[in-house]
PDB file of C-alpha atoms in Angstrom:
ATOM      1  CA  ASP A   1      79.247 148.871  95.700  1.00 86.00           C
ATOM      2  CA  PHE A   2      79.789 148.651  91.957  1.00 96.00           C
ATOM      3  CA  VAL A   3      78.360 145.230  91.649  1.00 97.00           C
ATOM      4  CA  ARG A   4      75.171 145.927  93.537  1.00 96.00           C
ATOM      5  CA  GLU A   5      74.873 149.159  91.481  1.00 97.00           C
ATOM      6  CA  ALA A   6      75.363 147.192  88.227  1.00 98.00           C
ATOM      7  CA  ILE A   7      72.681 144.577  89.069  1.00 97.00           C
ATOM      8  CA  ALA A   8      70.195 147.310  90.116  1.00 96.00           C
ATOM      9  CA  ALA A   9      70.797 148.982  86.809  1.00 97.00           C
ATOM     10  CA  ARG A  10      70.265 145.614  85.055  1.00 97.00           C
ATOM     11  CA  ARG A  11      73.815 145.839  83.543  1.00 98.00           C
ATOM     12  CA  PRO A  12      75.361 142.619  82.515  1.00 98.00           C
ATOM     13  CA  VAL A  13      77.454 140.988  85.433  1.00 98.00           C
ATOM     14  CA  VAL A  14      79.696 137.779  85.321  1.00 98.00           C
ATOM     15  CA  ALA A  15      80.886 136.202  88.605  1.00 98.00           C
ATOM     16  CA  LEU A  16      84.388 134.777  88.703  1.00 98.00           C
ATOM     17  CA  GLU A  17      85.797 132.348  91.301  1.00 97.00           C
ATOM     18  CA  SER A  18      89.013 132.988  93.182  1.00 98.00           C
ATOM     19  CA  THR A  19      90.599 129.612  93.741  1.00 95.00           C
ATOM     20  CA  ILE A  20      91.941 129.742  90.218  1.00 95.00           C
ATOM     21  CA  PHE A  21      94.442 132.311  91.366  1.00 96.00           C
ATOM     22  CA  THR A  22      94.737 131.449  94.956  1.00 96.00           C
ATOM     23  CA  HIS A  23      95.338 127.749  94.481  1.00 91.00           C
ATOM     24  CA  GLY A  24      95.112 126.927  90.705  1.00 87.00           C
ATOM     25  CA  LEU A  25      97.823 128.655  88.836  1.00 89.00           C
ATOM     26  CA  THR A  26     101.432 129.365  89.535  1.00 87.00           C
ATOM     27  CA  ARG A  27     102.714 132.702  90.766  1.00 91.00           C
ATOM     28  CA  PRO A  28     102.857 135.443  89.389  1.00 93.00           C
ATOM     29  CA  ARG A  29     100.757 134.159  86.525  1.00 94.00           C
ATOM     30  CA  ASN A  30      97.823 133.747  88.753  1.00 96.00           C
ATOM     31  CA  VAL A  31      97.199 137.418  89.383  1.00 98.00           C
ATOM     32  CA  GLU A  32      97.965 138.247  85.697  1.00 98.00           C
ATOM     33  CA  VAL A  33      95.415 135.910  84.569  1.00 98.00           C
ATOM     34  CA  ALA A  34      92.742 137.094  87.294  1.00 98.00           C
ATOM     35  CA  LEU A  35      93.105 140.706  86.481  1.00 98.00           C
ATOM     36  CA  ASP A  36      93.137 139.929  82.658  1.00 98.00           C
ATOM     37  CA  ALA A  37      89.930 138.022  82.993  1.00 98.00           C
ATOM     38  CA  GLU A  38      88.295 141.031  84.544  1.00 98.00           C
ATOM     39  CA  GLN A  39      89.668 143.378  81.853  1.00 98.00           C
ATOM     40  CA  ARG A  40      88.274 141.247  79.096  1.00 98.00           C
ATOM     41  CA  LEU A  41      84.889 141.392  80.578  1.00 98.00           C
ATOM     42  CA  ARG A  42      85.085 145.175  80.887  1.00 98.00           C
ATOM     43  CA  ASP A  43      86.262 145.236  77.246  1.00 98.00           C
ATOM     44  CA  SER A  44      83.015 143.290  76.431  1.00 98.00           C
ATOM     45  CA  GLY A  45      80.767 145.633  78.296  1.00 98.00           C
ATOM     46  CA  VAL A  46      80.303 143.451  81.173  1.00 98.00           C
ATOM     47  CA  VAL A  47      80.917 144.054  84.892  1.00 98.00           C
ATOM     48  CA  PRO A  48      83.348 141.596  86.481  1.00 98.00           C
ATOM     49  CA  ALA A  49      82.598 140.259  89.995  1.00 98.00           C
ATOM     50  CA  THR A  50      85.535 138.256  91.352  1.00 98.00           C
ATOM     51  CA  ILE A  51      84.423 136.596  94.522  1.00 98.00           C
ATOM     52  CA  GLY A  52      86.621 135.636  97.566  1.00 98.00           C
ATOM     53  CA  VAL A  53      86.802 135.853 101.280  1.00 98.00           C
ATOM     54  CA  VAL A  54      88.765 138.533 103.173  1.00 98.00           C
ATOM     55  CA  ASP A  55      88.907 138.526 107.067  1.00 98.00           C
ATOM     56  CA  GLY A  56      86.073 135.938 107.088  1.00 98.00           C
ATOM     57  CA  THR A  57      83.757 138.245 104.980  1.00 98.00           C
ATOM     58  CA  PRO A  58      82.643 137.073 101.582  1.00 98.00           C
ATOM     59  CA  ILE A  59      83.375 139.811  99.011  1.00 98.00           C
ATOM     60  CA  VAL A  60      81.311 139.796  95.775  1.00 98.00           C
ATOM     61  CA  GLY A  61      83.516 142.068  93.712  1.00 98.00           C
ATOM     62  CA  LEU A  62      87.118 142.048  94.797  1.00 98.00           C
ATOM     63  CA  SER A  63      89.230 145.111  94.429  1.00 98.00           C
ATOM     64  CA  GLU A  64      92.494 144.785  92.490  1.00 98.00           C
ATOM     65  CA  GLN A  65      94.254 145.155  95.695  1.00 98.00           C
ATOM     66  CA  GLN A  66      92.359 142.304  97.333  1.00 98.00           C
ATOM     67  CA  ILE A  67      93.119 140.173  94.269  1.00 98.00           C
ATOM     68  CA  ARG A  68      96.830 140.889  94.436  1.00 98.00           C
ATOM     69  CA  MET A  69      96.732 140.106  98.099  1.00 98.00           C
ATOM     70  CA  LEU A  70      94.928 136.800  97.956  1.00 98.00           C
ATOM     71  CA  GLY A  71      97.257 135.588  95.119  1.00 97.00           C
ATOM     72  CA  ALA A  72     100.410 136.781  96.628  1.00 97.00           C
ATOM     73  CA  ASP A  73     103.334 134.423  97.411  1.00 92.00           C
ATOM     74  CA  ASP A  74     102.998 132.763 100.876  1.00 88.00           C
ATOM     75  CA  PHE A  75      99.714 134.677 101.548  1.00 94.00           C
ATOM     76  CA  PRO A  76      97.619 132.568 104.113  1.00 93.00           C
ATOM     77  CA  ALA A  77      94.653 132.010 101.757  1.00 96.00           C
ATOM     78  CA  VAL A  78      92.574 128.897 102.347  1.00 96.00           C
ATOM     79  CA  LYS A  79      90.586 126.980  99.697  1.00 94.00           C
ATOM     80  CA  LEU A  80      86.926 127.501 100.710  1.00 96.00           C
ATOM     81  CA  GLY A  81      84.083 125.463  99.488  1.00 95.00           C
ATOM     82  CA  LEU A  82      80.497 125.908 100.368  1.00 95.00           C
ATOM     83  CA  ARG A  83      80.660 124.275 103.769  1.00 95.00           C
ATOM     84  CA  ASP A  84      83.760 126.112 104.770  1.00 97.00           C
ATOM     85  CA  LEU A  85      82.224 129.552 104.604  1.00 98.00           C
ATOM     86  CA  PRO A  86      80.779 129.691 108.182  1.00 98.00           C
ATOM     87  CA  VAL A  87      84.045 128.437 109.575  1.00 98.00           C
ATOM     88  CA  ALA A  88      85.893 131.070 107.627  1.00 98.00           C
ATOM     89  CA  ALA A  89      83.520 133.678 108.989  1.00 98.00           C
ATOM     90  CA  ALA A  90      83.987 132.540 112.640  1.00 98.00           C
ATOM     91  CA  LYS A  91      87.862 132.248 112.404  1.00 98.00           C
ATOM     92  CA  GLY A  92      88.327 135.443 110.188  1.00 98.00           C
ATOM     93  CA  TRP A  93      90.041 133.495 107.360  1.00 98.00           C
ATOM     94  CA  HIS A  94      91.191 134.839 103.963  1.00 98.00           C
ATOM     95  CA  GLY A  95      90.364 132.414 101.269  1.00 98.00           C
ATOM     96  CA  GLY A  96      89.649 131.674  97.397  1.00 97.00           C
ATOM     97  CA  THR A  97      86.158 130.270  96.869  1.00 98.00           C
ATOM     98  CA  THR A  98      85.595 127.258  94.784  1.00 94.00           C
ATOM     99  CA  VAL A  99      82.812 126.708  92.334  1.00 95.00           C
ATOM    100  CA  SER A 100      80.326 125.716  95.006  1.00 96.00           C
ATOM    101  CA  ALA A 101      81.012 128.717  97.230  1.00 97.00           C
ATOM    102  CA  THR A 102      81.342 131.111  94.407  1.00 98.00           C
ATOM    103  CA  ALA A 103      77.999 129.904  92.881  1.00 97.00           C
ATOM    104  CA  LEU A 104      76.158 130.428  96.185  1.00 97.00           C
ATOM    105  CA  LEU A 105      77.608 133.944  96.753  1.00 98.00           C
ATOM    106  CA  ALA A 106      77.042 134.961  93.281  1.00 98.00           C
ATOM    107  CA  HIS A 107      73.346 133.853  93.432  1.00 98.00           C
ATOM    108  CA  ARG A 108      72.807 135.506  96.723  1.00 97.00           C
ATOM    109  CA  ALA A 109      74.012 138.695  95.041  1.00 97.00           C
ATOM    110  CA  GLY A 110      71.808 138.498  92.292  1.00 97.00           C
ATOM    111  CA  ILE A 111      74.200 137.523  89.480  1.00 98.00           C
ATOM    112  CA  ALA A 112      72.907 135.217  86.967  1.00 98.00           C
ATOM    113  CA  VAL A 113      76.188 134.040  85.125  1.00 98.00           C
ATOM    114  CA  PHE A 114      79.322 132.581  86.563  1.00 98.00           C
ATOM    115  CA  ALA A 115      82.411 131.752  84.625  1.00 98.00           C
ATOM    116  CA  THR A 116      84.901 128.980  85.884  1.00 97.00           C
ATOM    117  CA  GLY A 117      87.630 126.790  84.364  1.00 94.00           C
ATOM    118  CA  GLY A 118      86.742 123.119  85.231  1.00 91.00           C
ATOM    119  CA  LEU A 119      83.940 121.830  87.266  1.00 92.00           C
ATOM    120  CA  GLY A 120      84.544 119.160  90.107  1.00 89.00           C
ATOM    121  CA  GLY A 121      82.666 115.985  89.819  1.00 89.00           C
ATOM    122  CA  VAL A 122      82.594 112.297  90.570  1.00 88.00           C
ATOM    123  CA  HIS A 123      86.104 110.870  91.124  1.00 74.00           C
ATOM    124  CA  ARG A 124      87.233 107.615  89.472  1.00 71.00           C
ATOM    125  CA  GLY A 125      86.467 104.833  92.084  1.00 71.00           C
ATOM    126  CA  ALA A 126      83.745 106.713  93.672  1.00 68.00           C
ATOM    127  CA  SER A 127      81.529 103.591  93.966  1.00 67.00           C
ATOM    128  CA  SER A 128      83.741 102.622  96.780  1.00 69.00           C
ATOM    129  CA  THR A 129      85.166 105.931  98.099  1.00 69.00           C
ATOM    130  CA  PHE A 130      81.865 107.890  97.651  1.00 70.00           C
ATOM    131  CA  ASP A 131      84.252 110.743  96.589  1.00 76.00           C
ATOM    132  CA  GLU A 132      82.537 113.561  94.556  1.00 85.00           C
ATOM    133  CA  SER A 133      82.592 117.227  94.484  1.00 86.00           C
ATOM    134  CA  ALA A 134      80.057 119.414  96.373  1.00 88.00           C
ATOM    135  CA  ASP A 135      79.883 121.417  93.190  1.00 93.00           C
ATOM    136  CA  LEU A 136      77.393 118.991  91.845  1.00 95.00           C
ATOM    137  CA  VAL A 137      74.946 119.116  94.794  1.00 93.00           C
ATOM    138  CA  VAL A 138      75.186 123.047  94.843  1.00 95.00           C
ATOM    139  CA  LEU A 139      74.464 123.340  91.173  1.00 96.00           C
ATOM    140  CA  ALA A 140      71.193 121.184  91.732  1.00 97.00           C
ATOM    141  CA  THR A 141      69.902 123.832  94.119  1.00 96.00           C
ATOM    142  CA  LEU A 142      70.902 127.197  92.590  1.00 97.00           C
ATOM    143  CA  PRO A 143      69.376 128.730  89.440  1.00 98.00           C
ATOM    144  CA  ILE A 144      72.513 130.095  88.088  1.00 98.00           C
ATOM    145  CA  LEU A 145      74.177 129.681  84.697  1.00 98.00           C
ATOM    146  CA  VAL A 146      77.668 128.341  84.710  1.00 98.00           C
ATOM    147  CA  VAL A 147      80.137 128.400  81.795  1.00 98.00           C
ATOM    148  CA  SER A 148      82.802 125.615  82.300  1.00 98.00           C
ATOM    149  CA  GLY A 149      85.299 123.789  80.275  1.00 97.00           C
ATOM    150  CA  GLY A 150      83.538 120.523  81.264  1.00 93.00           C
ATOM    151  CA  VAL A 151      84.683 118.723  84.387  1.00 89.00           C
ATOM    152  CA  LYS A 152      88.399 118.234  85.082  1.00 79.00           C
ATOM    153  CA  SER A 153      89.583 115.291  82.859  1.00 78.00           C
ATOM    154  CA  VAL A 154      91.134 113.498  85.755  1.00 78.00           C
ATOM    155  CA  LEU A 155      87.566 112.794  86.997  1.00 86.00           C
ATOM    156  CA  ASP A 156      85.067 110.191  85.995  1.00 90.00           C
ATOM    157  CA  ILE A 157      83.261 112.277  83.375  1.00 93.00           C
ATOM    158  CA  PRO A 158      80.408 109.724  82.381  1.00 94.00           C
ATOM    159  CA  ALA A 159      79.664 109.191  86.112  1.00 94.00           C
ATOM    160  CA  THR A 160      79.610 112.900  86.642  1.00 95.00           C
ATOM    161  CA  LEU A 161      77.128 113.502  83.793  1.00 97.00           C
ATOM    162  CA  GLU A 162      74.871 110.802  85.109  1.00 96.00           C
ATOM    163  CA  ARG A 163      74.987 112.373  88.632  1.00 95.00           C
ATOM    164  CA  LEU A 164      74.113 115.678  87.156  1.00 97.00           C
ATOM    165  CA  GLU A 165      71.109 114.297  85.308  1.00 97.00           C
ATOM    166  CA  THR A 166      69.951 112.655  88.694  1.00 96.00           C
ATOM    167  CA  LEU A 167      70.111 115.992  90.252  1.00 97.00           C
ATOM    168  CA  GLY A 168      68.317 117.941  87.587  1.00 97.00           C
ATOM    169  CA  VAL A 169      71.161 119.948  86.349  1.00 98.00           C
ATOM    170  CA  ILE A 170      70.600 121.250  82.817  1.00 98.00           C
ATOM    171  CA  VAL A 171      73.694 120.368  80.740  1.00 98.00           C
ATOM    172  CA  VAL A 172      74.305 121.692  77.297  1.00 98.00           C
ATOM    173  CA  GLY A 173      77.411 121.958  74.968  1.00 98.00           C
ATOM    174  CA  TYR A 174      78.274 125.383  73.607  1.00 98.00           C
ATOM    175  CA  ARG A 175      78.144 124.894  69.779  1.00 98.00           C
ATOM    176  CA  THR A 176      79.026 121.228  70.265  1.00 98.00           C
ATOM    177  CA  PRO A 177      76.973 118.021  70.872  1.00 98.00           C
ATOM    178  CA  ARG A 178      79.867 116.527  72.773  1.00 97.00           C
ATOM    179  CA  PHE A 179      80.639 117.458  76.433  1.00 97.00           C
ATOM    180  CA  PRO A 180      84.176 118.852  76.749  1.00 96.00           C
ATOM    181  CA  GLY A 181      86.955 117.403  78.774  1.00 94.00           C
ATOM    182  CA  PHE A 182      88.787 120.454  80.160  1.00 93.00           C
ATOM    183  CA  TYR A 183      92.138 119.705  78.713  1.00 92.00           C
ATOM    184  CA  VAL A 184      90.717 118.134  75.674  1.00 94.00           C
ATOM    185  CA  ARG A 185      87.840 119.150  73.585  1.00 96.00           C
ATOM    186  CA  ASP A 186      85.841 116.003  73.467  1.00 95.00           C
ATOM    187  CA  SER A 187      85.214 113.738  76.585  1.00 94.00           C
ATOM    188  CA  GLY A 188      83.376 111.302  74.423  1.00 93.00           C
ATOM    189  CA  CYS A 189      79.998 111.937  76.078  1.00 96.00           C
ATOM    190  CA  ASP A 190      76.960 113.258  74.118  1.00 97.00           C
ATOM    191  CA  VAL A 191      75.026 116.334  75.312  1.00 98.00           C
ATOM    192  CA  ASP A 192      72.494 118.649  73.739  1.00 98.00           C
ATOM    193  CA  ALA A 193      73.934 121.597  72.121  1.00 98.00           C
ATOM    194  CA  VAL A 194      73.243 125.316  72.081  1.00 98.00           C
ATOM    195  CA  GLU A 195      74.252 127.197  68.902  1.00 98.00           C
ATOM    196  CA  SER A 196      74.607 130.739  70.358  1.00 98.00           C
ATOM    197  CA  ALA A 197      74.872 132.892  73.508  1.00 98.00           C
ATOM    198  CA  GLN A 198      71.181 133.928  72.773  1.00 98.00           C
ATOM    199  CA  GLN A 199      70.120 130.201  72.820  1.00 98.00           C
ATOM    200  CA  ALA A 200      71.959 129.606  76.003  1.00 98.00           C
ATOM    201  CA  ALA A 201      70.140 132.707  77.560  1.00 98.00           C
ATOM    202  CA  GLU A 202      66.804 131.346  76.257  1.00 98.00           C
ATOM    203  CA  VAL A 203      67.508 127.978  78.026  1.00 98.00           C
ATOM    204  CA  ALA A 204      68.045 129.882  81.301  1.00 98.00           C
ATOM    205  CA  ARG A 205      64.957 132.016  80.735  1.00 98.00           C
ATOM    206  CA  ALA A 206      62.873 128.852  80.119  1.00 98.00           C
ATOM    207  CA  ARG A 207      64.084 127.186  83.315  1.00 98.00           C
ATOM    208  CA  ASP A 208      62.988 130.263  85.272  1.00 98.00           C
ATOM    209  CA  GLY A 209      59.734 130.248  83.690  1.00 98.00           C
ATOM    210  CA  LEU A 210      59.200 126.607  84.555  1.00 98.00           C
ATOM    211  CA  GLY A 211      60.128 127.480  88.214  1.00 97.00           C
ATOM    212  CA  LEU A 212      63.124 125.108  88.226  1.00 97.00           C
ATOM    213  CA  ARG A 213      65.794 125.690  90.855  1.00 96.00           C
ATOM    214  CA  SER A 214      68.790 124.050  89.297  1.00 97.00           C
ATOM    215  CA  ALA A 215      71.821 125.407  87.402  1.00 98.00           C
ATOM    216  CA  VAL A 216      72.262 125.618  83.618  1.00 98.00           C
ATOM    217  CA  LEU A 217      75.795 124.182  82.852  1.00 98.00           C
ATOM    218  CA  VAL A 218      77.170 125.297  79.639  1.00 98.00           C
ATOM    219  CA  GLY A 219      80.242 123.133  78.643  1.00 98.00           C
ATOM    220  CA  ASN A 220      82.612 125.162  76.394  1.00 98.00           C
ATOM    221  CA  PRO A 221      85.350 123.305  74.731  1.00 98.00           C
ATOM    222  CA  VAL A 222      88.872 124.644  74.721  1.00 97.00           C
ATOM    223  CA  ALA A 223      90.152 126.089  71.393  1.00 96.00           C
ATOM    224  CA  ALA A 224      91.517 123.258  69.124  1.00 95.00           C
ATOM    225  CA  GLU A 225      94.965 124.694  68.945  1.00 96.00           C
ATOM    226  CA  ALA A 226      95.130 124.995  72.884  1.00 96.00           C
ATOM    227  CA  GLN A 227      93.961 121.428  73.702  1.00 95.00           C
ATOM    228  CA  ILE A 228      96.504 118.792  74.858  1.00 93.00           C
ATOM    229  CA  ASP A 229      96.887 115.995  72.311  1.00 92.00           C
ATOM    230  CA  PRO A 230      94.296 113.522  73.043  1.00 91.00           C
ATOM    231  CA  GLU A 231      96.598 110.485  72.923  1.00 92.00           C
ATOM    232  CA  LEU A 232      99.221 112.309  75.177  1.00 90.00           C
ATOM    233  CA  HIS A 233      96.522 113.251  77.653  1.00 88.00           C
ATOM    234  CA  ASP A 234      95.303 109.671  78.107  1.00 88.00           C
ATOM    235  CA  ARG A 235      98.580 108.270  78.313  1.00 90.00           C
ATOM    236  CA  VAL A 236      99.741 110.873  81.112  1.00 87.00           C
ATOM    237  CA  LEU A 237      96.440 110.492  82.841  1.00 84.00           C
ATOM    238  CA  ALA A 238      97.024 106.690  83.124  1.00 86.00           C
ATOM    239  CA  GLU A 239     100.504 107.163  84.391  1.00 87.00           C
ATOM    240  CA  ALA A 240      99.176 109.627  86.919  1.00 83.00           C
ATOM    241  CA  GLU A 241      96.590 107.325  88.233  1.00 80.00           C
ATOM    242  CA  ARG A 242      99.122 104.407  88.650  1.00 85.00           C
ATOM    243  CA  ALA A 243     101.481 106.767  90.576  1.00 86.00           C
ATOM    244  CA  ALA A 244      98.536 107.746  92.788  1.00 81.00           C
ATOM    245  CA  ALA A 245      97.517 104.160  93.493  1.00 80.00           C
ATOM    246  CA  GLU A 246     101.271 103.260  94.208  1.00 84.00           C
ATOM    247  CA  THR A 247     101.488 106.208  96.845  1.00 83.00           C
ATOM    248  CA  GLY A 248      98.154 105.542  98.441  1.00 78.00           C
ATOM    249  CA  MET A 249      97.006 109.054  97.307  1.00 73.00           C
ATOM    250  CA  ARG A 250      93.140 109.619  97.890  1.00 69.00           C
ATOM    251  CA  GLY A 251      90.619 112.076  99.103  1.00 64.00           C
ATOM    252  CA  LYS A 252      91.106 115.931  98.776  1.00 62.00           C
ATOM    253  CA  ALA A 253      94.751 115.446  97.862  1.00 69.00           C
ATOM    254  CA  LEU A 254      94.001 113.254  94.830  1.00 71.00           C
ATOM    255  CA  THR A 255      92.957 115.893  92.218  1.00 70.00           C
ATOM    256  CA  PRO A 256      95.843 118.281  93.009  1.00 73.00           C
ATOM    257  CA  PHE A 257      98.270 115.165  92.708  1.00 79.00           C
ATOM    258  CA  LEU A 258      96.825 114.201  89.321  1.00 75.00           C
ATOM    259  CA  LEU A 259      96.781 117.723  88.084  1.00 76.00           C
ATOM    260  CA  ASP A 260     100.497 118.354  89.014  1.00 81.00           C
ATOM    261  CA  HIS A 261     101.552 115.113  87.571  1.00 81.00           C
ATOM    262  CA  MET A 262      99.766 116.188  84.247  1.00 81.00           C
ATOM    263  CA  HIS A 263     101.531 119.498  84.353  1.00 81.00           C
ATOM    264  CA  ARG A 264     105.053 117.934  84.850  1.00 84.00           C
ATOM    265  CA  ALA A 265     104.552 115.336  82.301  1.00 84.00           C
ATOM    266  CA  THR A 266     103.309 117.686  79.668  1.00 85.00           C
ATOM    267  CA  GLU A 267     106.259 119.920  80.446  1.00 76.00           C
ATOM    268  CA  GLY A 268     103.926 122.766  81.470  1.00 80.00           C
ATOM    269  CA  ARG A 269     101.678 122.609  78.482  1.00 87.00           C
ATOM    270  CA  SER A 270      98.569 121.677  80.780  1.00 87.00           C
ATOM    271  CA  LEU A 271      98.996 125.139  82.474  1.00 89.00           C
ATOM    272  CA  GLY A 272      98.617 127.029  79.077  1.00 92.00           C
ATOM    273  CA  THR A 273      95.581 124.825  78.316  1.00 93.00           C
ATOM    274  CA  ASN A 274      94.255 125.746  81.713  1.00 93.00           C
ATOM    275  CA  VAL A 275      94.449 129.378  81.106  1.00 96.00           C
ATOM    276  CA  ALA A 276      93.201 129.133  77.478  1.00 97.00           C
ATOM    277  CA  VAL A 277      90.105 127.199  78.961  1.00 97.00           C
ATOM    278  CA  TYR A 278      89.302 129.811  81.487  1.00 97.00           C
ATOM    279  CA  ARG A 279      89.774 132.739  79.036  1.00 98.00           C
ATOM    280  CA  GLY A 280      87.398 131.031  76.534  1.00 98.00           C
ATOM    281  CA  ASN A 281      84.790 130.499  79.213  1.00 98.00           C
ATOM    282  CA  VAL A 282      85.083 134.116  80.262  1.00 98.00           C
ATOM    283  CA  ALA A 283      84.364 135.152  76.714  1.00 98.00           C
ATOM    284  CA  VAL A 284      81.351 132.969  76.361  1.00 98.00           C
ATOM    285  CA  ALA A 285      79.993 134.053  79.786  1.00 98.00           C
ATOM    286  CA  ALA A 286      80.154 137.714  78.678  1.00 98.00           C
ATOM    287  CA  GLU A 287      78.234 136.995  75.523  1.00 98.00           C
ATOM    288  CA  ILE A 288      75.502 135.081  77.528  1.00 98.00           C
ATOM    289  CA  ALA A 289      75.283 137.781  80.171  1.00 98.00           C
ATOM    290  CA  LEU A 290      74.830 140.439  77.518  1.00 98.00           C
ATOM    291  CA  ALA A 291      72.130 138.358  75.906  1.00 98.00           C
ATOM    292  CA  LEU A 292      70.164 137.814  79.162  1.00 98.00           C
ATOM    293  CA  VAL A 293      69.819 141.607  79.765  1.00 96.00           C
ATOM    294  CA  ALA A 294      69.140 142.421  76.131  1.00 91.00           C
TER     295      ALA A 294
END
């Protein structure tokens, strides 16, 4: 297994999630983005390990054929969070792994760095619905470093950061003292900044030296030219929330509803931003993985 061999040889490895191409992006761009992310890592001297589930079995290091299969039109891939993995194993499901499931499987395989798009978090109105992502709890229990474009901007970002603080997750901004808001560079929330990949790697080493068991979350803002105009973003998000309230949308269906509204209202611009966020995070993760084995 190429991932196992790379880890044993202390070569840099970066884990990649699979829900971004099984559920997050439109066809056929989804598979193109997934394979391009792997190639960008190889070009940087890093081993890619895309993680997913095939026939109920978690795979750390999907083959190109498996990626194409999971991302194909009408293929029965299930969105799998951490708690879904045992059910998937029992039922022999195929699936894309979310941040929570990918982080667990990456850590179990010995991978120290994981690149994703946007993290799940605390939903707006969670004080009455108790709706928050399992991503947060999982990151509190796994000493992995995750590079993310922040949390999805349709969520309650200040509440998410408060929750991450309570859970002991280390949060830093990559070359910025402001936590990114996925579609926009600045969520309006302050964080500590790391100025380089080497400094981010030192944070992870210091965590390990202290015996802490939580993740390091590196918030990497999307490139300025790729972000959605902040005023447009805020207006469209407010419209999406009103539409969700009018239709009674809630629970697991709420975030996809809001993101779909964002996509349509920005005439597809949000999809391009989504891809730019992911590619930027993959690049930063590669630099950090290289710094960790240096």
